[in-house]
Amino acid sequence: MSVVLALMIYLAAGIGLTAVVGRALARSGRAFLLDVFGNSAALAEAVTRLLVVGFYLLSLGFVALTVGMPGTIGNASQAVQLLSVKVGELLLVLGALYFATLVVFSRLRRSRARTSAPVAGPPSIPSDEGPVSPPLWRAGRRQAAL
């Protein structure tokens, strides 16, 4: 098996796997971010596209950096071994990037939930009574010795 054929197989596998995982990330991310951003579908779509483009750039950059093969491949067994190592490395990196993107999605969701949660303030005071302070001591209890 020639080196050029092995390179072509690796590039096809790398680009194909990146495209499949990227599409899955876009579908899942879109639904997730619609939940995060609520009524702003345009914002959810824009953030999804930005994250997916980053995923594609990192994944395809890894494929391009690891495309190098040794000068000669002796037989088909060596070619299969080499391709399995290369594709295995690629799958590990794709998995790590996928989970890193999911972490970004969950952090966005958490931060959005924190900012949209109602802030509990002090209880409202009726305007006709004014502020009421708690008693400093209660009747029937002895004051603690100082």
CSV table of N, CA and C in Angstrom, one decimal:
chain,number,residue,atom,x,y,z
A,1,MET,N,0.9,-1.2,0.0
A,1,MET,CA,0.0,0.0,0.0
A,1,MET,C,0.9,1.2,0.0
A,2,SER,N,0.6,2.2,-0.9
A,2,SER,CA,1.5,3.4,-0.9
A,2,SER,C,1.1,4.4,0.2
A,3,VAL,N,2.1,5.2,0.4
A,3,VAL,CA,1.9,6.3,1.5
A,3,VAL,C,0.8,7.2,1.0
A,4,VAL,N,0.7,7.5,-0.2
A,4,VAL,CA,-0.3,8.5,-0.7
A,4,VAL,C,-1.7,7.9,-0.5
A,5,LEU,N,-1.9,6.6,-0.7
A,5,LEU,CA,-3.2,6.0,-0.5
A,5,LEU,C,-3.6,6.0,1.0
A,6,ALA,N,-2.6,5.7,1.8
A,6,ALA,CA,-2.8,5.8,3.3
A,6,ALA,C,-3.2,7.2,3.7
A,7,LEU,N,-2.5,8.2,3.2
A,7,LEU,CA,-2.8,9.6,3.5
A,7,LEU,C,-4.2,9.9,3.1
A,8,MET,N,-4.6,9.5,1.9
A,8,MET,CA,-6.0,9.8,1.4
A,8,MET,C,-7.0,9.1,2.3
A,9,ILE,N,-6.8,7.9,2.7
A,9,ILE,CA,-7.7,7.2,3.6
A,9,ILE,C,-7.9,7.9,4.9
A,10,TYR,N,-6.7,8.3,5.5
A,10,TYR,CA,-6.7,9.0,6.8
A,10,TYR,C,-7.4,10.4,6.6
A,11,LEU,N,-7.2,11.1,5.6
A,11,LEU,CA,-7.8,12.4,5.4
A,11,LEU,C,-9.3,12.3,5.2
A,12,ALA,N,-9.7,11.3,4.4
A,12,ALA,CA,-11.2,11.0,4.3
A,12,ALA,C,-11.8,10.6,5.6
A,13,ALA,N,-11.2,9.8,6.3
A,13,ALA,CA,-11.7,9.4,7.6
A,13,ALA,C,-11.8,10.5,8.6
A,14,GLY,N,-10.7,11.3,8.6
A,14,GLY,CA,-10.7,12.5,9.5
A,14,GLY,C,-11.7,13.5,9.2
A,15,ILE,N,-11.8,13.9,8.0
A,15,ILE,CA,-12.8,14.9,7.6
A,15,ILE,C,-14.2,14.3,7.8
A,16,GLY,N,-14.5,13.1,7.4
A,16,GLY,CA,-15.8,12.5,7.6
A,16,GLY,C,-16.2,12.4,9.1
A,17,LEU,N,-15.3,11.9,9.9
A,17,LEU,CA,-15.6,11.8,11.3
A,17,LEU,C,-15.9,13.2,12.0
A,18,THR,N,-15.0,14.2,11.6
A,18,THR,CA,-15.2,15.6,12.1
A,18,THR,C,-16.6,16.1,11.6
A,19,ALA,N,-17.0,15.9,10.4
A,19,ALA,CA,-18.3,16.4,9.9
A,19,ALA,C,-19.4,15.7,10.7
A,20,VAL,N,-19.4,14.4,10.9
A,20,VAL,CA,-20.4,13.7,11.6
A,20,VAL,C,-20.6,14.2,13.1
A,21,VAL,N,-19.4,14.3,13.8
A,21,VAL,CA,-19.5,14.7,15.1
A,21,VAL,C,-19.9,16.2,15.2
A,22,GLY,N,-19.4,17.0,14.3
A,22,GLY,CA,-19.8,18.4,14.2
A,22,GLY,C,-21.3,18.6,14.0
A,23,ARG,N,-21.9,17.8,13.1
A,23,ARG,CA,-23.3,17.9,12.9
A,23,ARG,C,-24.1,17.5,14.2
A,24,ALA,N,-23.7,16.5,14.8
A,24,ALA,CA,-24.3,16.0,16.1
A,24,ALA,C,-24.2,17.1,17.1
A,25,LEU,N,-23.1,17.8,17.2
A,25,LEU,CA,-22.8,18.8,18.2
A,25,LEU,C,-23.7,20.0,17.8
A,26,ALA,N,-23.9,20.3,16.6
A,26,ALA,CA,-24.7,21.5,16.2
A,26,ALA,C,-26.2,21.2,16.5
A,27,ARG,N,-26.7,20.0,16.3
A,27,ARG,CA,-28.1,19.7,16.6
A,27,ARG,C,-28.3,19.7,18.1
A,28,SER,N,-27.5,19.0,18.8
A,28,SER,CA,-27.6,19.0,20.3
A,28,SER,C,-27.4,20.4,20.9
A,29,GLY,N,-26.4,21.1,20.4
A,29,GLY,CA,-26.1,22.4,21.0
A,29,GLY,C,-27.2,23.4,20.7
A,30,ARG,N,-27.8,23.3,19.5
A,30,ARG,CA,-28.9,24.2,19.2
A,30,ARG,C,-30.1,24.1,20.2
A,31,ALA,N,-30.5,22.8,20.4
A,31,ALA,CA,-31.6,22.6,21.3
A,31,ALA,C,-31.2,23.0,22.8
A,32,PHE,N,-30.0,22.7,23.1
A,32,PHE,CA,-29.5,23.1,24.5
A,32,PHE,C,-29.5,24.6,24.7
A,33,LEU,N,-29.0,25.3,23.7
A,33,LEU,CA,-28.9,26.7,23.8
A,33,LEU,C,-30.2,27.4,23.7
A,34,LEU,N,-31.2,26.8,23.0
A,34,LEU,CA,-32.5,27.4,22.9
A,34,LEU,C,-33.1,27.4,24.3
A,35,ASP,N,-32.8,26.3,25.1
A,35,ASP,CA,-33.3,26.3,26.5
A,35,ASP,C,-32.6,27.3,27.3
A,36,VAL,N,-31.3,27.5,27.1
A,36,VAL,CA,-30.5,28.5,27.8
A,36,VAL,C,-31.0,29.9,27.6
A,37,PHE,N,-31.1,30.3,26.3
A,37,PHE,CA,-31.4,31.6,25.9
A,37,PHE,C,-32.9,31.9,25.8
A,38,GLY,N,-33.7,30.9,26.1
A,38,GLY,CA,-35.1,31.1,26.1
A,38,GLY,C,-35.8,31.6,24.9
A,39,ASN,N,-36.2,32.9,24.9
A,39,ASN,CA,-36.9,33.5,23.8
A,39,ASN,C,-36.0,34.0,22.7
A,40,SER,N,-34.7,33.9,22.8
A,40,SER,CA,-33.9,34.4,21.8
A,40,SER,C,-33.3,33.3,20.9
A,41,ALA,N,-34.1,32.9,19.9
A,41,ALA,CA,-33.6,31.8,19.0
A,41,ALA,C,-32.4,32.3,18.2
A,42,ALA,N,-32.4,33.5,17.8
A,42,ALA,CA,-31.3,34.0,17.0
A,42,ALA,C,-30.0,34.0,17.7
A,43,LEU,N,-30.0,34.3,19.0
A,43,LEU,CA,-28.8,34.3,19.8
A,43,LEU,C,-28.3,32.9,20.0
A,44,ALA,N,-29.3,32.0,20.3
A,44,ALA,CA,-28.9,30.6,20.5
A,44,ALA,C,-28.3,30.0,19.2
A,45,GLU,N,-28.9,30.3,18.0
A,45,GLU,CA,-28.3,29.9,16.8
A,45,GLU,C,-26.9,30.4,16.5
A,46,ALA,N,-26.7,31.7,16.8
A,46,ALA,CA,-25.4,32.3,16.6
A,46,ALA,C,-24.4,31.7,17.5
A,47,VAL,N,-24.7,31.5,18.7
A,47,VAL,CA,-23.7,30.9,19.6
A,47,VAL,C,-23.4,29.5,19.2
A,48,THR,N,-24.4,28.7,18.8
A,48,THR,CA,-24.2,27.4,18.3
A,48,THR,C,-23.2,27.4,17.1
A,49,ARG,N,-23.5,28.3,16.2
A,49,ARG,CA,-22.6,28.3,15.0
A,49,ARG,C,-21.2,28.6,15.4
A,50,LEU,N,-21.0,29.6,16.3
A,50,LEU,CA,-19.6,30.0,16.7
A,50,LEU,C,-18.9,28.8,17.4
A,51,LEU,N,-19.6,28.1,18.2
A,51,LEU,CA,-19.0,26.9,18.9
A,51,LEU,C,-18.7,25.8,17.9
A,52,VAL,N,-19.5,25.6,17.0
A,52,VAL,CA,-19.3,24.5,16.0
A,52,VAL,C,-18.2,24.8,15.1
A,53,VAL,N,-18.1,26.1,14.7
A,53,VAL,CA,-16.9,26.5,13.8
A,53,VAL,C,-15.6,26.3,14.6
A,54,GLY,N,-15.6,26.7,15.9
A,54,GLY,CA,-14.4,26.4,16.7
A,54,GLY,C,-14.1,25.0,16.8
A,55,PHE,N,-15.1,24.1,16.9
A,55,PHE,CA,-14.9,22.7,16.9
A,55,PHE,C,-14.3,22.2,15.6
A,56,TYR,N,-14.8,22.6,14.5
A,56,TYR,CA,-14.3,22.2,13.2
A,56,TYR,C,-12.9,22.7,13.0
A,57,LEU,N,-12.6,23.9,13.4
A,57,LEU,CA,-11.2,24.4,13.2
A,57,LEU,C,-10.2,23.6,14.0
A,58,LEU,N,-10.5,23.3,15.3
A,58,LEU,CA,-9.6,22.6,16.1
A,58,LEU,C,-9.5,21.1,15.6
A,59,SER,N,-10.6,20.5,15.2
A,59,SER,CA,-10.5,19.1,14.8
A,59,SER,C,-9.8,19.0,13.5
A,60,LEU,N,-10.1,19.8,12.5
A,60,LEU,CA,-9.4,19.7,11.2
A,60,LEU,C,-8.0,20.2,11.3
A,61,GLY,N,-7.7,21.1,12.2
A,61,GLY,CA,-6.3,21.4,12.5
A,61,GLY,C,-5.5,20.2,13.0
A,62,PHE,N,-6.1,19.5,13.9
A,62,PHE,CA,-5.4,18.3,14.4
A,62,PHE,C,-5.2,17.3,13.3
A,63,VAL,N,-6.2,17.1,12.4
A,63,VAL,CA,-6.1,16.2,11.3
A,63,VAL,C,-4.9,16.6,10.4
A,64,ALA,N,-4.8,17.9,10.1
A,64,ALA,CA,-3.7,18.4,9.3
A,64,ALA,C,-2.4,18.2,9.9
A,65,LEU,N,-2.3,18.4,11.2
A,65,LEU,CA,-1.0,18.3,11.9
A,65,LEU,C,-0.5,16.8,12.0
A,66,THR,N,-1.5,15.9,12.1
A,66,THR,CA,-1.1,14.5,12.2
A,66,THR,C,-1.1,13.7,10.9
A,67,VAL,N,-1.2,14.4,9.8
A,67,VAL,CA,-1.3,13.7,8.5
A,67,VAL,C,0.0,13.0,8.1
A,68,GLY,N,1.1,13.4,8.7
A,68,GLY,CA,2.4,12.9,8.3
A,68,GLY,C,2.5,11.4,8.5
A,69,MET,N,3.1,10.7,7.6
A,69,MET,CA,3.2,9.2,7.6
A,69,MET,C,4.7,8.9,7.3
A,70,PRO,N,5.2,7.8,7.8
A,70,PRO,CA,6.5,7.4,7.4
A,70,PRO,C,6.7,7.3,5.9
A,71,GLY,N,8.0,7.3,5.5
A,71,GLY,CA,8.3,7.3,4.0
A,71,GLY,C,7.8,6.1,3.3
A,72,THR,N,7.8,4.9,3.9
A,72,THR,CA,7.4,3.7,3.2
A,72,THR,C,6.5,2.9,4.2
A,73,ILE,N,5.5,2.2,3.5
A,73,ILE,CA,4.7,1.2,4.2
A,73,ILE,C,4.9,-0.1,3.5
A,74,GLY,N,5.4,-1.1,4.3
A,74,GLY,CA,5.8,-2.3,3.7
A,74,GLY,C,4.7,-3.2,3.2
A,75,ASN,N,3.7,-3.3,4.0
A,75,ASN,CA,2.6,-4.2,3.5
A,75,ASN,C,1.2,-3.6,4.0
A,76,ALA,N,0.2,-4.3,3.7
A,76,ALA,CA,-1.2,-3.9,4.1
A,76,ALA,C,-1.4,-3.9,5.6
A,77,SER,N,-0.7,-4.9,6.3
A,77,SER,CA,-0.8,-5.0,7.7
A,77,SER,C,-0.3,-3.8,8.4
A,78,GLN,N,0.9,-3.3,8.0
A,78,GLN,CA,1.5,-2.1,8.5
A,78,GLN,C,0.6,-0.9,8.2
A,79,ALA,N,0.0,-0.8,7.1
A,79,ALA,CA,-0.9,0.3,6.7
A,79,ALA,C,-2.1,0.3,7.6
A,80,VAL,N,-2.7,-0.8,7.9
A,80,VAL,CA,-3.9,-0.9,8.7
A,80,VAL,C,-3.5,-0.5,10.2
A,81,GLN,N,-2.4,-1.0,10.6
A,81,GLN,CA,-1.9,-0.6,12.0
A,81,GLN,C,-1.7,0.9,12.1
A,82,LEU,N,-1.0,1.5,11.1
A,82,LEU,CA,-0.7,2.9,11.1
A,82,LEU,C,-2.0,3.7,11.1
A,83,LEU,N,-2.9,3.3,10.2
A,83,LEU,CA,-4.2,4.0,10.1
A,83,LEU,C,-5.1,3.9,11.3
A,84,SER,N,-5.0,2.7,12.0
A,84,SER,CA,-5.8,2.6,13.2
A,84,SER,C,-5.3,3.4,14.3
A,85,VAL,N,-4.0,3.6,14.4
A,85,VAL,CA,-3.4,4.5,15.4
A,85,VAL,C,-3.8,5.9,15.1
A,86,LYS,N,-3.7,6.3,13.9
A,86,LYS,CA,-4.0,7.7,13.5
A,86,LYS,C,-5.5,8.0,13.7
A,87,VAL,N,-6.4,7.1,13.3
A,87,VAL,CA,-7.8,7.3,13.5
A,87,VAL,C,-8.2,7.2,15.0
A,88,GLY,N,-7.5,6.4,15.7
A,88,GLY,CA,-7.7,6.3,17.2
A,88,GLY,C,-7.4,7.6,17.9
A,89,GLU,N,-6.2,8.2,17.5
A,89,GLU,CA,-5.8,9.5,18.0
A,89,GLU,C,-6.9,10.5,17.7
A,90,LEU,N,-7.3,10.5,16.5
A,90,LEU,CA,-8.3,11.5,16.0
A,90,LEU,C,-9.6,11.3,16.8
A,91,LEU,N,-10.1,10.1,17.0
A,91,LEU,CA,-11.3,9.9,17.8
A,91,LEU,C,-11.2,10.4,19.2
A,92,LEU,N,-10.0,10.2,19.8
A,92,LEU,CA,-9.8,10.7,21.2
A,92,LEU,C,-9.8,12.2,21.2
A,93,VAL,N,-9.2,12.8,20.3
A,93,VAL,CA,-9.3,14.3,20.2
A,93,VAL,C,-10.7,14.8,19.9
A,94,LEU,N,-11.4,14.2,19.0
A,94,LEU,CA,-12.8,14.6,18.7
A,94,LEU,C,-13.6,14.4,20.0
A,95,GLY,N,-13.5,13.3,20.7
A,95,GLY,CA,-14.2,13.1,21.9
A,95,GLY,C,-13.9,14.2,23.0
A,96,ALA,N,-12.6,14.5,23.1
A,96,ALA,CA,-12.3,15.5,24.1
A,96,ALA,C,-12.8,16.9,23.7
A,97,LEU,N,-12.8,17.2,22.4
A,97,LEU,CA,-13.3,18.5,22.0
A,97,LEU,C,-14.8,18.5,22.1
A,98,TYR,N,-15.5,17.4,21.9
A,98,TYR,CA,-16.9,17.3,22.0
A,98,TYR,C,-17.3,17.6,23.5
A,99,PHE,N,-16.7,16.9,24.4
A,99,PHE,CA,-17.0,17.1,25.8
A,99,PHE,C,-16.6,18.5,26.3
A,100,ALA,N,-15.5,19.0,25.8
A,100,ALA,CA,-15.1,20.4,26.1
A,100,ALA,C,-16.2,21.4,25.7
A,101,THR,N,-16.8,21.2,24.5
A,101,THR,CA,-17.9,22.0,24.0
A,101,THR,C,-19.1,21.8,24.9
A,102,LEU,N,-19.4,20.6,25.3
A,102,LEU,CA,-20.5,20.4,26.2
A,102,LEU,C,-20.3,21.1,27.6
A,103,VAL,N,-19.1,21.2,28.0
A,103,VAL,CA,-18.8,21.9,29.3
A,103,VAL,C,-19.1,23.4,29.1
A,104,VAL,N,-18.7,23.9,27.9
A,104,VAL,CA,-19.0,25.3,27.6
A,104,VAL,C,-20.5,25.6,27.6
A,105,PHE,N,-21.3,24.6,27.0
A,105,PHE,CA,-22.7,24.7,26.9
A,105,PHE,C,-23.3,24.7,28.4
A,106,SER,N,-22.8,23.8,29.2
A,106,SER,CA,-23.4,23.8,30.6
A,106,SER,C,-23.0,25.0,31.4
A,107,ARG,N,-21.8,25.5,31.2
A,107,ARG,CA,-21.4,26.8,31.9
A,107,ARG,C,-22.3,27.9,31.4
A,108,LEU,N,-22.6,28.0,30.2
A,108,LEU,CA,-23.4,29.0,29.7
A,108,LEU,C,-24.8,28.9,30.3
A,109,ARG,N,-25.3,27.7,30.4
A,109,ARG,CA,-26.6,27.4,31.0
A,109,ARG,C,-26.6,27.8,32.5
A,110,ARG,N,-25.6,27.4,33.2
A,110,ARG,CA,-25.5,27.8,34.6
A,110,ARG,C,-25.4,29.3,34.8
A,111,SER,N,-24.6,30.0,34.0
A,111,SER,CA,-24.5,31.4,34.2
A,111,SER,C,-25.7,32.1,33.8
A,112,ARG,N,-26.4,31.6,32.8
A,112,ARG,CA,-27.7,32.2,32.4
A,112,ARG,C,-28.8,32.0,33.5
A,113,ALA,N,-28.7,30.8,34.1
A,113,ALA,CA,-29.7,30.5,35.2
A,113,ALA,C,-29.5,31.4,36.4
A,114,ARG,N,-28.2,31.7,36.7
A,114,ARG,CA,-27.9,32.5,37.8
A,114,ARG,C,-28.3,34.0,37.6
A,115,THR,N,-28.1,34.5,36.4
A,115,THR,CA,-28.5,35.9,36.1
A,115,THR,C,-30.0,36.0,35.9
A,116,SER,N,-30.7,35.0,35.5
A,116,SER,CA,-32.1,35.2,35.4
A,116,SER,C,-32.9,34.8,36.6
A,117,ALA,N,-32.3,34.2,37.6
A,117,ALA,CA,-33.0,33.8,38.8
A,117,ALA,C,-33.4,35.0,39.6
A,118,PRO,N,-34.6,35.0,40.2
A,118,PRO,CA,-35.0,36.2,41.0
A,118,PRO,C,-34.1,36.3,42.2
A,119,VAL,N,-33.8,37.5,42.6
A,119,VAL,CA,-33.0,37.7,43.7
A,119,VAL,C,-33.9,37.9,44.9
A,120,ALA,N,-33.7,37.2,46.0
A,120,ALA,CA,-34.5,37.3,47.2
A,120,ALA,C,-34.1,38.5,48.0
A,121,GLY,N,-34.9,39.4,48.2
A,121,GLY,CA,-34.6,40.6,48.9
A,121,GLY,C,-35.3,40.5,50.3
A,122,PRO,N,-35.2,41.6,51.1
A,122,PRO,CA,-35.8,41.6,52.4
A,122,PRO,C,-37.4,41.6,52.2
A,123,PRO,N,-38.1,41.1,53.1
A,123,PRO,CA,-39.5,41.1,53.0
A,123,PRO,C,-40.1,42.6,53.0
A,124,SER,N,-41.1,42.7,52.3
A,124,SER,CA,-41.7,44.1,52.2
A,124,SER,C,-42.3,44.5,53.5
A,125,ILE,N,-42.2,45.8,53.8
A,125,ILE,CA,-42.6,46.3,55.1
A,125,ILE,C,-43.9,47.1,54.8
A,126,PRO,N,-45.0,46.9,55.5
A,126,PRO,CA,-46.1,47.7,55.3
A,126,PRO,C,-45.8,49.2,55.5
A,127,SER,N,-46.3,50.0,54.7
A,127,SER,CA,-45.9,51.5,54.8
A,127,SER,C,-46.6,52.2,56.0
A,128,ASP,N,-47.7,51.7,56.5
A,128,ASP,CA,-48.3,52.4,57.6
A,128,ASP,C,-47.7,52.1,58.9
A,129,GLU,N,-47.0,50.9,59.1
A,129,GLU,CA,-46.5,50.6,60.3
A,129,GLU,C,-45.0,51.0,60.5
A,130,GLY,N,-44.3,51.1,59.4
A,130,GLY,CA,-42.9,51.5,59.5
A,130,GLY,C,-42.1,50.2,59.8
A,131,PRO,N,-40.7,50.4,59.9
A,131,PRO,CA,-39.9,49.2,60.1
A,131,PRO,C,-40.1,48.7,61.5
A,132,VAL,N,-40.1,47.4,61.7
A,132,VAL,CA,-40.2,46.8,63.0
A,132,VAL,C,-38.9,46.1,63.3
A,133,SER,N,-38.3,46.4,64.5
A,133,SER,CA,-37.1,45.7,64.8
A,133,SER,C,-37.4,44.6,65.8
A,134,PRO,N,-36.7,43.6,65.9
A,134,PRO,CA,-36.9,42.5,66.8
A,134,PRO,C,-36.6,42.9,68.2
A,135,PRO,N,-37.3,42.4,69.2
A,135,PRO,CA,-37.0,42.8,70.6
A,135,PRO,C,-35.6,42.3,71.0
A,136,LEU,N,-34.9,43.1,71.8
A,136,LEU,CA,-33.6,42.8,72.3
A,136,LEU,C,-33.6,41.6,73.3
A,137,TRP,N,-34.7,41.5,74.0
A,137,TRP,CA,-34.9,40.4,75.0
A,137,TRP,C,-36.3,40.0,75.0
A,138,ARG,N,-36.5,38.8,75.4
A,138,ARG,CA,-37.9,38.4,75.5
A,138,ARG,C,-38.3,38.2,77.0
A,139,ALA,N,-39.5,38.6,77.3
A,139,ALA,CA,-40.0,38.5,78.6
A,139,ALA,C,-40.0,37.0,79.1
A,140,GLY,N,-39.7,36.8,80.3
A,140,GLY,CA,-39.7,35.4,80.9
A,140,GLY,C,-38.4,34.7,80.7
A,141,ARG,N,-37.4,35.3,80.0
A,141,ARG,CA,-36.1,34.6,79.9
A,141,ARG,C,-35.1,35.4,80.7
A,142,ARG,N,-34.2,34.7,81.3
A,142,ARG,CA,-33.2,35.4,82.1
A,142,ARG,C,-32.1,35.9,81.1
A,143,GLN,N,-31.6,37.0,81.4
A,143,GLN,CA,-30.5,37.6,80.6
A,143,GLN,C,-29.2,36.8,81.0
A,144,ALA,N,-28.5,36.4,80.0
A,144,ALA,CA,-27.2,35.7,80.2
A,144,ALA,C,-26.2,36.5,80.9
A,145,ALA,N,-25.5,35.9,81.9
A,145,ALA,CA,-24.5,36.6,82.7
A,145,ALA,C,-23.3,37.0,81.8
A,146,LEU,N,-22.9,38.2,81.9
A,146,LEU,CA,-21.8,38.6,81.1
A,146,LEU,C,-20.5,38.3,81.8
